[in-house]
């Protein structure tokens, strides 16, 4: 397992844990990010936000947010 921050463009992950306070967890839940959901990194070029794909939606996450989302790599 690793933080989503270190994933590369095109890789798929399952969210296992989200680290943070209730406000942060609520914000991610409202965005559709919670333990068990599968996400795909659309773009992570090292600086700037990480673009992830959830179902048919794309979401931009800051590096700090992505560092608190712990994932397990799929395939």
Coordinates of N, CA and C in Angstrom, one line a residue, residues 12-42:
X12 N -4.2 1.9 -11.9 CA -5.4 1.8 -11.2 C -5.2 1.4 -9.8
X13 N -6.0 1.9 -8.9 CA -5.9 1.6 -7.5 C -7.2 1.4 -6.8
X14 N -7.2 0.7 -5.6 CA -8.3 0.6 -4.8 C -8.0 1.4 -3.5
X15 N -8.8 2.3 -3.1 CA -8.6 3.1 -1.9 C -8.8 2.2 -0.7
X16 N -7.8 2.2 0.2 CA -7.9 1.3 1.4 C -8.2 2.1 2.6
X17 N -7.5 3.2 2.8 CA -7.6 4.1 4.0 C -7.5 5.5 3.6
X18 N -8.2 6.3 4.3 CA -8.1 7.8 4.2 C -7.7 8.4 5.5
X19 N -6.6 9.0 5.5 CA -6.0 9.6 6.8 C -6.5 11.1 6.9
X20 N -7.0 11.5 8.0 CA -7.4 12.9 8.2 C -8.6 13.0 9.1
X21 N -8.9 14.2 9.4 CA -10.0 14.5 10.3 C -11.4 14.3 9.6
X22 N -12.4 14.5 10.5 CA -13.8 14.3 10.0 C -14.1 15.2 8.8
X23 N -13.7 16.4 8.8 CA -14.0 17.4 7.8 C -13.4 16.9 6.4
X24 N -12.1 16.4 6.5 CA -11.5 15.9 5.3 C -12.2 14.7 4.8
X25 N -12.5 13.8 5.7 CA -13.2 12.5 5.3 C -14.5 12.9 4.6
X26 N -15.3 13.8 5.2 CA -16.6 14.2 4.7 C -16.4 14.8 3.3
X27 N -15.4 15.6 3.1 CA -15.2 16.3 1.8 C -14.9 15.2 0.7
X28 N -14.1 14.2 1.1 CA -13.7 13.2 0.1 C -15.0 12.3 -0.2
X29 N -15.7 12.0 0.9 CA -17.0 11.2 0.7 C -17.9 11.9 -0.3
X30 N -18.0 13.2 -0.1 CA -18.9 14.0 -1.0 C -18.4 14.0 -2.5
X31 N -17.1 13.8 -2.6 CA -16.4 13.8 -3.9 C -16.5 12.4 -4.5
X32 N -17.0 11.4 -3.7 CA -17.1 10.0 -4.1 C -15.9 9.2 -3.9
X33 N -15.0 9.7 -3.0 CA -13.8 8.9 -2.7 C -13.9 8.4 -1.3
X34 N -13.9 7.0 -1.2 CA -14.0 6.4 0.1 C -13.4 5.0 0.0
X35 N -13.1 4.4 1.1 CA -12.4 3.0 1.1 C -13.2 2.0 0.3
X36 N -12.5 1.3 -0.6 CA -13.1 0.3 -1.4 C -13.4 0.7 -2.8
X37 N -13.4 2.1 -3.1 CA -13.6 2.6 -4.4 C -12.4 2.4 -5.3
X38 N -12.6 2.1 -6.6 CA -11.5 2.0 -7.5 C -11.3 3.4 -8.2
X39 N -10.0 3.8 -8.3 CA -9.7 5.0 -9.0 C -8.6 4.8 -10.0
X40 N -8.6 5.6 -11.0 CA -7.5 5.5 -12.0 C -6.8 6.9 -12.1
X41 N -5.5 6.9 -12.1 CA -4.8 8.2 -12.2 C -4.8 8.6 -13.7
X42 N -5.4 9.7 -14.0 CA -5.4 10.2 -15.4 C -4.1 10.9 -15.7

